[in-house]
CSV table of C-alpha atoms and ligand atoms in Angstrom, one decimal:
chain,number,residue,atom,x,y,z
A,1182,MET,CA,-6.4,8.3,-40.2
A,1183,PRO,CA,-5.5,5.5,-37.6
A,1184,THR,CA,-4.2,2.3,-39.1
A,1185,THR,CA,-6.1,-0.9,-37.8
A,1186,ALA,CA,-4.5,-2.3,-35.8
A,1187,GLU,CA,-4.8,1.5,-34.1
A,1188,HIS,CA,-8.7,1.0,-34.7
A,1189,LEU,CA,-8.1,-1.7,-32.7
A,1190,ARG,CA,-5.9,-1.3,-29.8
A,1191,ILE,CA,-8.7,1.8,-28.7
A,1192,ALA,CA,-11.9,-0.7,-29.5
A,1193,LEU,CA,-10.4,-3.1,-27.6
A,1194,ASP,CA,-8.4,-0.7,-24.7
A,1195,GLY,CA,-11.8,0.4,-23.7
A,1196,ALA,CA,-12.9,3.6,-21.7
A,1197,TRP,CA,-9.3,4.5,-20.6
A,1198,HIS,CA,-8.0,3.9,-23.4
A,1199,GLU,CA,-5.9,7.9,-22.4
A,1200,ALA,CA,-4.3,5.9,-19.4
A,1201,ARG,CA,-2.9,2.9,-21.7
A,1202,GLU,CA,-1.3,5.5,-24.1
A,1203,ARG,CA,0.4,7.5,-20.9
A,1204,ALA,CA,1.7,4.2,-19.7
A,1205,ARG,CA,2.6,2.9,-22.7
A,1206,LYS,CA,4.8,5.5,-23.7
A,1207,ASP,CA,6.3,5.3,-19.8
A,1208,LEU,CA,7.5,2.7,-20.6
A,1209,ALA,CA,9.0,2.9,-23.2
A,1210,HIS,CA,11.5,4.9,-21.5
A,1211,GLU,CA,15.2,2.5,-21.4
A,1212,LYS,CA,15.2,1.3,-18.1
A,1213,PHE,CA,11.8,-0.3,-18.4
A,1214,ALA,CA,13.7,-2.5,-20.7
A,1215,PRO,CA,12.3,-6.2,-19.1
A,1216,HIS,CA,15.2,-7.7,-16.5
A,1217,TYR,CA,15.6,-10.0,-14.5
A,1218,THR,CA,18.2,-10.7,-12.0
A,1219,PRO,CA,17.6,-14.0,-8.9
A,1220,GLU,CA,20.1,-10.7,-6.9
A,1221,THR,CA,17.3,-8.7,-4.5
A,1222,ASP,CA,19.6,-6.4,-3.5
A,1223,LYS,CA,19.6,-4.7,-7.9
A,1224,ALA,CA,16.3,-6.2,-8.1
A,1225,ARG,CA,15.3,-4.0,-6.0
A,1226,ALA,CA,17.3,-0.9,-6.7
A,1227,ILE,CA,15.9,-1.8,-10.5
A,1228,THR,CA,12.4,-1.3,-9.1
A,1229,LEU,CA,12.5,1.9,-7.1
A,1230,GLU,CA,14.3,3.6,-10.0
A,1231,GLN,CA,11.4,2.7,-12.5
A,1232,MET,CA,8.6,4.0,-9.5
A,1233,ARG,CA,11.1,7.7,-9.0
A,1234,ILE,CA,10.9,8.2,-12.9
A,1235,LEU,CA,7.0,7.2,-12.8
A,1236,ALA,CA,6.7,9.9,-10.1
A,1237,GLU,CA,8.1,12.5,-11.9
A,1238,HIS,CA,5.6,11.7,-14.4
A,1239,GLY,CA,2.6,12.1,-12.3
A,1240,TYR,CA,1.1,8.7,-13.1
A,1241,ALA,CA,-0.1,7.5,-9.5
A,1242,ALA,CA,-2.4,11.3,-9.6
A,1243,ALA,CA,-5.4,9.1,-11.1
A,1244,GLY,CA,-5.4,6.5,-7.2
A,1245,PHE,CA,-5.6,10.5,-5.2
A,1246,SER,CA,-9.0,12.6,-5.1
A,1247,VAL,CA,-8.5,16.4,-6.3
A,1248,GLU,CA,-8.6,17.8,-3.0
A,1249,SER,CA,-5.4,16.0,-2.1
A,1250,GLY,CA,-3.5,16.3,-4.9
A,1251,GLY,CA,-4.8,13.8,-6.9
A,1252,THR,CA,-6.9,13.8,-10.2
A,1253,GLY,CA,-9.4,11.5,-8.9
A,1254,ASP,CA,-10.0,9.1,-11.7
A,1255,ALA,CA,-10.2,5.3,-9.9
A,1256,GLY,CA,-10.2,3.9,-13.1
A,1257,GLY,CA,-7.8,5.1,-15.0
A,1258,ALA,CA,-5.6,4.1,-11.6
A,1259,VAL,CA,-6.4,0.8,-12.0
A,1260,ALA,CA,-6.5,0.5,-15.7
A,1261,SER,CA,-2.7,2.4,-15.4
A,1262,ILE,CA,-1.5,-0.5,-13.0
A,1263,GLU,CA,-2.7,-3.5,-14.9
A,1264,MET,CA,0.0,-1.8,-18.0
A,1265,LEU,CA,2.6,-2.2,-15.0
A,1266,ALA,CA,2.5,-5.4,-15.1
A,1267,MET,CA,2.0,-5.8,-18.4
A,1268,SER,CA,6.0,-4.3,-18.1
A,1269,ASP,CA,6.7,-6.0,-14.8
A,1270,LEU,CA,4.5,-7.9,-12.0
A,1271,SER,CA,8.0,-6.0,-9.7
A,1272,LEU,CA,6.9,-3.0,-10.0
A,1273,MET,CA,3.4,-3.9,-10.8
A,1274,VAL,CA,3.1,-4.7,-7.0
A,1275,LYS,CA,6.0,-2.1,-6.0
A,1276,ALA,CA,3.8,0.7,-6.8
A,1277,GLY,CA,0.4,-1.1,-6.0
A,1278,VAL,CA,1.6,-1.7,-2.3
A,1279,GLN,CA,3.3,2.5,-2.0
A,1280,TRP,CA,0.0,4.0,-3.9
A,1281,GLY,CA,-2.9,1.9,-3.7
A,1282,LEU,CA,-1.7,0.1,-0.5
A,1283,PHE,CA,-0.1,2.6,1.8
A,1284,GLY,CA,-1.9,6.1,0.0
A,1285,GLY,CA,-4.9,4.6,-0.6
A,1286,ALA,CA,-5.2,3.5,3.6
A,1287,VAL,CA,-4.5,7.4,4.0
A,1288,GLU,CA,-6.8,8.6,1.9
A,1289,ASN,CA,-9.5,6.4,1.5
A,1290,LEU,CA,-9.2,5.9,6.2
A,1291,GLY,CA,-7.6,8.8,6.6
A,1292,THR,CA,-8.8,12.6,7.8
A,1293,GLU,CA,-8.1,16.3,6.5
A,1294,ARG,CA,-5.1,16.4,8.6
A,1295,HIS,CA,-4.1,12.7,7.2
A,1296,HIS,CA,-4.4,14.0,3.6
A,1297,GLU,CA,-2.5,17.0,4.0
A,1298,LYS,CA,0.5,15.3,5.8
A,1299,TYR,CA,1.4,12.8,3.6
A,1300,VAL,CA,-1.2,12.4,-0.4
A,1301,LYS,CA,1.3,14.9,-2.0
A,1302,ARG,CA,4.1,13.7,-0.7
A,1303,LEU,CA,3.8,10.4,-1.0
A,1304,ILE,CA,2.5,10.2,-5.1
A,1305,ASP,CA,5.4,12.2,-5.2
A,1306,LEU,CA,8.0,9.3,-3.9
A,1307,ASP,CA,9.0,12.2,-0.8
A,1308,VAL,CA,7.1,9.5,1.4
A,1309,LEU,CA,7.9,6.0,1.4
A,1310,GLY,CA,5.6,3.6,2.8
A,1311,CYS,CA,3.9,0.2,2.9
A,1312,PHE,CA,1.2,-1.9,3.9
A,1313,ALA,CA,0.7,-4.0,8.2
A,1314,MET,CA,-2.5,-6.0,7.9
A,1315,THR,CA,-0.8,-9.2,7.5
A,1316,GLU,CA,0.2,-11.1,10.2
A,1317,THR,CA,2.2,-14.2,11.2
A,1318,GLY,CA,-0.5,-15.4,12.5
A,1319,HIS,CA,-3.2,-14.3,10.1
A,1320,GLY,CA,-4.2,-13.1,6.6
A,1321,SER,CA,-7.3,-13.8,5.7
A,1322,ASP,CA,-8.4,-13.6,8.5
A,1323,VAL,CA,-8.2,-10.0,9.6
A,1324,GLN,CA,-10.8,-9.0,12.4
A,1325,SER,CA,-8.2,-11.1,14.4
A,1326,LEU,CA,-5.3,-10.0,14.4
A,1327,GLU,CA,-3.3,-9.8,17.5
A,1328,THR,CA,-0.9,-5.9,17.3
A,1329,THR,CA,-2.3,-3.5,19.7
A,1330,ALA,CA,-2.4,0.4,19.2
A,1331,THR,CA,-3.5,0.9,23.8
A,1332,TYR,CA,-4.0,4.6,24.8
A,1333,ASP,CA,-3.0,7.0,27.0
A,1334,PRO,CA,-4.4,9.6,27.9
A,1335,ASP,CA,-1.5,11.3,30.2
A,1336,THR,CA,1.2,11.3,26.6
A,1337,GLN,CA,-2.6,11.4,24.4
A,1338,GLU,CA,-0.5,9.0,22.2
A,1339,PHE,CA,-0.8,4.3,21.1
A,1340,VAL,CA,1.4,2.4,21.9
A,1341,ILE,CA,1.4,-0.4,19.2
A,1342,HIS,CA,3.0,-3.4,20.5
A,1343,SER,CA,3.6,-7.0,19.5
A,1344,PRO,CA,2.4,-9.2,23.1
A,1345,THR,CA,2.6,-12.5,20.7
A,1346,PRO,CA,5.5,-14.4,18.2
A,1347,SER,CA,1.4,-15.1,15.6
A,1348,SER,CA,1.6,-11.0,15.5
A,1349,ARG,CA,4.9,-10.5,13.7
A,1350,LYS,CA,3.7,-8.1,10.7
A,1351,ASP,CA,4.4,-10.6,7.8
A,1352,TYR,CA,5.0,-10.5,4.1
A,1353,ILE,CA,4.5,-6.7,3.5
A,1354,GLY,CA,6.5,-4.9,1.3
A,1355,GLY,CA,8.3,-2.2,1.3
A,1356,ALA,CA,8.9,-3.6,5.1
A,1357,ALA,CA,12.2,-5.5,4.6
A,1358,GLN,CA,14.1,-2.0,2.9
A,1359,HIS,CA,12.2,0.7,1.9
A,1360,ALA,CA,9.4,1.7,3.9
A,1361,ARG,CA,9.7,5.0,6.5
A,1362,PHE,CA,6.4,4.6,7.7
A,1363,ALA,CA,3.5,1.8,7.4
A,1364,SER,CA,0.4,2.3,7.7
A,1365,VAL,CA,-0.6,-0.7,10.6
A,1366,PHE,CA,-3.6,-1.7,11.6
A,1367,ALA,CA,-4.4,-3.6,15.0
A,1368,GLN,CA,-6.6,-4.4,18.4
A,1369,LEU,CA,-8.0,-0.4,19.3
A,1370,VAL,CA,-7.3,-0.3,22.7
A,1371,THR,CA,-8.9,2.4,25.3
A,1372,GLN,CA,-10.9,3.2,28.4
A,1373,GLY,CA,-9.6,-0.8,28.6
A,1374,GLU,CA,-11.6,-1.7,26.1
A,1375,THR,CA,-11.2,-3.4,22.8
A,1376,HIS,CA,-13.0,-1.5,19.5
A,1377,GLY,CA,-11.7,-3.8,16.7
A,1378,VAL,CA,-9.2,-3.4,13.9
A,1379,HIS,CA,-8.1,0.2,13.1
A,1380,CYS,CA,-5.5,2.1,10.9
A,1381,PHE,CA,-2.6,3.8,11.9
A,1382,VAL,CA,0.1,5.8,10.5
A,1383,VAL,CA,3.2,4.6,12.1
A,1384,PRO,CA,7.0,5.8,11.3
A,1385,ILE,CA,9.8,2.9,11.6
A,1386,ARG,CA,12.4,4.6,9.9
A,1387,ASP,CA,14.4,7.2,9.9
A,1388,GLU,CA,16.3,8.7,6.7
A,1389,ASP,CA,18.9,7.0,6.4
A,1390,GLY,CA,17.3,3.3,6.9
A,1391,ASN,CA,17.0,3.1,10.3
A,1392,ASP,CA,15.0,1.8,12.6
A,1393,LEU,CA,13.3,3.6,15.1
A,1394,PRO,CA,13.2,3.1,18.5
A,1395,GLY,CA,11.7,-0.3,19.6
A,1396,VAL,CA,10.8,-1.3,15.4
A,1397,THR,CA,12.3,-4.9,14.6
A,1398,THR,CA,12.4,-5.4,10.9
A,1399,SER,CA,14.1,-7.9,9.1
A,1400,ASP,CA,13.5,-9.8,5.1
A,1401,CYS,CA,11.8,-12.1,3.7
A,1402,GLY,CA,14.3,-13.0,1.2
A,1403,TYR,CA,13.9,-13.7,-2.4
A,1404,LYS,CA,10.7,-15.0,-4.2
A,1405,GLY,CA,10.3,-15.9,-7.6
A,1406,GLY,CA,8.4,-14.1,-9.6
A,1407,LEU,CA,8.9,-10.9,-7.6
A,1408,PRO,CA,12.3,-10.3,-6.5
A,1409,GLY,CA,12.3,-5.7,-6.8
A,1410,VAL,CA,10.1,-6.5,-4.5
A,1411,ASP,CA,11.1,-6.2,-0.3
A,1412,ASN,CA,8.5,-7.5,1.6
A,1413,GLY,CA,9.3,-8.0,5.2
A,1414,ARG,CA,8.5,-7.9,8.7
A,1415,ILE,CA,8.0,-6.1,11.2
A,1416,VAL,CA,7.5,-6.5,15.4
A,1417,PHE,CA,6.7,-3.3,17.5
A,1418,ASP,CA,7.9,-3.1,21.4
A,1419,GLN,CA,5.9,-0.2,22.6
A,1420,VAL,CA,6.4,1.7,20.4
A,1421,ARG,CA,4.0,5.5,20.8
A,1422,ILE,CA,2.5,7.3,18.0
A,1423,PRO,CA,0.7,10.9,18.7
A,1424,ARG,CA,-3.1,10.3,18.8
A,1425,GLU,CA,-3.6,12.1,15.7
A,1426,ASN,CA,-2.3,9.3,13.1
A,1427,LEU,CA,-5.0,6.9,14.2
A,1428,LEU,CA,-6.5,7.5,10.4
A,1429,ASN,CA,-10.1,8.9,12.0
A,1430,LYS,CA,-12.7,9.0,9.5
A,1431,TYR,CA,-15.0,6.1,10.4
A,1432,ALA,CA,-14.1,6.3,13.9
A,1433,ASP,CA,-12.0,8.7,16.7
A,1434,VAL,CA,-10.5,8.4,20.2
A,1435,GLU,CA,-11.2,11.5,22.1
A,1436,PRO,CA,-8.0,13.5,23.8
A,1437,ASP,CA,-10.3,12.3,27.1
A,1438,GLY,CA,-9.9,8.5,25.7
A,1439,THR,CA,-13.5,8.5,24.7
A,1440,TYR,CA,-14.5,6.7,21.6
A,1441,VAL,CA,-16.5,8.0,18.9
A,1442,SER,CA,-17.6,6.6,16.0
A,1443,ASP,CA,-21.3,7.4,13.6
A,1444,ILE,CA,-21.0,2.9,12.5
A,1445,ASP,CA,-22.7,1.7,15.5
A,1446,ASN,CA,-21.9,-2.4,15.0
A,1447,PRO,CA,-18.2,-2.6,14.8
A,1448,SER,CA,-18.5,-5.6,12.5
A,1449,ARG,CA,-20.4,-3.4,10.3
A,1450,ARG,CA,-17.4,-0.2,10.7
A,1451,PHE,CA,-14.6,-3.2,10.4
A,1452,PHE,CA,-16.9,-3.8,6.5
A,1453,THR,CA,-16.8,-0.8,5.7
A,1454,MET,CA,-13.2,-0.2,6.5
A,1455,LEU,CA,-11.9,-3.1,4.1
A,1456,GLY,CA,-14.5,-2.0,1.6
A,1457,THR,CA,-12.6,1.4,1.4
A,1458,LEU,CA,-9.7,-0.8,-0.3
A,1459,VAL,CA,-10.7,-3.2,-2.0
A,1460,ARG,CA,-9.4,-1.3,-5.0
A,1461,GLY,CA,-6.2,-2.9,-4.4
A,1462,ARG,CA,-7.9,-5.9,-4.7
A,1463,ILE,CA,-9.1,-5.3,-8.4
A,1464,THR,CA,-6.0,-4.2,-9.3
A,1465,VAL,CA,-4.3,-8.2,-8.5
A,1466,GLY,CA,-6.8,-9.6,-10.3
A,1467,GLY,CA,-6.5,-7.3,-13.5
A,1468,SER,CA,-2.4,-7.8,-13.1
A,1469,ALA,CA,-2.9,-11.0,-13.0
A,1470,GLY,CA,-5.1,-10.8,-16.3
A,1471,ALA,CA,-2.5,-8.4,-18.0
A,1472,ALA,CA,0.0,-10.8,-17.0
A,1473,ALA,CA,-1.6,-13.7,-18.4
A,1474,ARG,CA,-2.3,-11.8,-21.9
A,1475,VAL,CA,1.1,-11.7,-21.8
A,1476,ALA,CA,2.4,-14.5,-22.1
A,1477,LEU,CA,-0.3,-15.7,-24.2
A,1478,SER,CA,0.6,-13.4,-26.5
A,1479,ILE,CA,4.6,-15.2,-26.0
A,1480,ALA,CA,3.7,-18.1,-26.6
A,1481,THR,CA,1.7,-17.4,-29.6
A,1482,ARG,CA,4.2,-15.4,-31.4
A,1483,TYR,CA,6.4,-18.7,-30.0
A,1484,ALA,CA,4.3,-20.8,-31.8
A,1485,GLU,CA,4.2,-19.0,-34.7
B,4,FAD,C1,3.5,-11.5,-2.7
B,4,FAD,C2,2.5,-11.1,-0.9
B,4,FAD,C3,2.2,-9.9,-0.5
B,4,FAD,C4,2.3,-8.9,0.5
B,4,FAD,N1,2.2,-8.2,0.5
B,4,FAD,C5,1.1,-7.6,1.2
B,4,FAD,C6,1.7,-5.7,1.6
B,4,FAD,O1,2.1,-5.8,1.6
B,4,FAD,N2,0.8,-6.0,2.9
B,4,FAD,C7,0.1,-7.1,3.6
B,4,FAD,O2,-0.9,-6.9,5.2
B,4,FAD,N3,-0.2,-8.2,3.6
B,4,FAD,C8,1.0,-9.1,1.8
B,4,FAD,N4,1.0,-10.1,1.6
B,4,FAD,C9,0.2,-11.1,2.5
B,4,FAD,C10,-1.3,-11.3,2.0
B,4,FAD,O3,-2.5,-10.0,2.2
B,4,FAD,C11,-1.6,-12.6,2.5
B,4,FAD,O4,-0.7,-13.9,2.1
B,4,FAD,C12,-2.8,-13.1,2.6
B,4,FAD,O5,-4.4,-12.0,3.0
B,4,FAD,C13,-3.5,-14.4,3.0
B,4,FAD,O6,-3.4,-14.6,4.1
B,4,FAD,P1,-2.3,-16.3,4.5
B,4,FAD,O7,-0.8,-16.1,3.3
B,4,FAD,O8,-1.9,-16.0,5.7
B,4,FAD,O9,-3.1,-17.3,3.6
B,4,FAD,P2,-4.3,-17.7,4.8
B,4,FAD,O10,-5.2,-16.5,5.0
B,4,FAD,O11,-3.2,-18.5,6.6
B,4,FAD,O12,-5.3,-18.5,3.8
B,4,FAD,C14,-4.6,-20.1,3.6
B,4,FAD,C15,-5.7,-20.8,2.5
B,4,FAD,O13,-6.6,-20.9,3.3
B,4,FAD,C16,-7.6,-20.6,2.7
B,4,FAD,N5,-8.4,-19.8,3.5
B,4,FAD,C17,-8.5,-19.1,4.2
B,4,FAD,N6,-10.2,-18.3,5.1
B,4,FAD,C18,-10.5,-19.0,4.3
B,4,FAD,C19,-11.7,-19.1,5.0
B,4,FAD,N7,-12.4,-18.7,5.7
B,4,FAD,N8,-12.3,-20.4,3.8
B,4,FAD,C20,-11.9,-21.1,2.9
B,4,FAD,N9,-11.0,-21.2,2.6
B,4,FAD,C21,-10.1,-20.4,3.7
B,4,FAD,C22,-6.9,-19.1,1.3
B,4,FAD,O14,-7.8,-19.2,0.2
B,4,FAD,C23,-5.7,-20.2,1.4
B,4,FAD,O15,-5.9,-21.5,0.4
B,4,FAD,C24,1.6,-9.8,1.1
B,4,FAD,C25,1.4,-12.5,0.4
B,4,FAD,C26,2.2,-12.4,-0.9
B,4,FAD,C27,2.4,-13.2,-1.5
């Protein structure tokens, strides 16, 4: 027979009680004990180690479709990330970037070829990625991003480039140290015409963690409250990627450079693409609520 407290927990957990219980079990591991260090190297290493434990327990599968190797339980994925926020906000952000933002972009903006190549590996952390949307000069106003992805039909490649100081990718979680790949948001240019912001998978580091040719990363340094997240900056100098690295669910470029999309209106296309990423924004709100509940609990115990 469940106790009154257990009944209450089940009622308050709501629809995703099971996902929350699973997270509680994972977070009971000694490696998730509260820790605080202002030393970023140490804090980042702990956070990555915690992510590897979660990955071994299949934590991230809920956020991805069954066809790509997940279990397709979006609500469960949001509930699970809220649980991480009750444990450690660095862990919540780092997990959110890898699985929710980078993984979410590949899953929701990509097609079969991207799912096959990346999704299982990013769930298991064999591929570490980051989500490179924000630029030094462009935060909320994503439509004005300046990074360019110019198609070269001779080699069937896109050339990723940061043309100005304000086009530098900035405050990107994972870009300072751990990420090997980035989902880069850039203005797609082909046959001399700009078609607005699209997303591309761009390798940024080799296996030893060195910047690849044409890629320059730097570190945003220590952040109060999020010491375990390696936020960084990325500058691209004419970096070439295969045509197939365009995440092409909503638009594509044919080998000869012809741009094709089922959505004619550029604004509608842009907001359709961004709309698929809304789960990342919901988890930020959900996590803030979870952190506030923890703060309330600490304050109440202290008052008692
Ligand atoms: C800890 C952390 C981690 C991050 N990780 C990533 C990441 O992994 N990848 C990534 O791409 N980005 C990341 N970012 C960047 C984040 O996405 C941007 O900070 C965010 O989009 C806001 O942009 P901004 O900081 O340039 O602020 P701005 O857009 O310049 O906004 C400044 C202020 O103006 C207000 N404002 C802006 N536009 C309007 C408007 N039209 N009407 C009214 N008010 C407005 C805003 O609400 C805000 O108060 C991260 C940021 C932080 C703090």
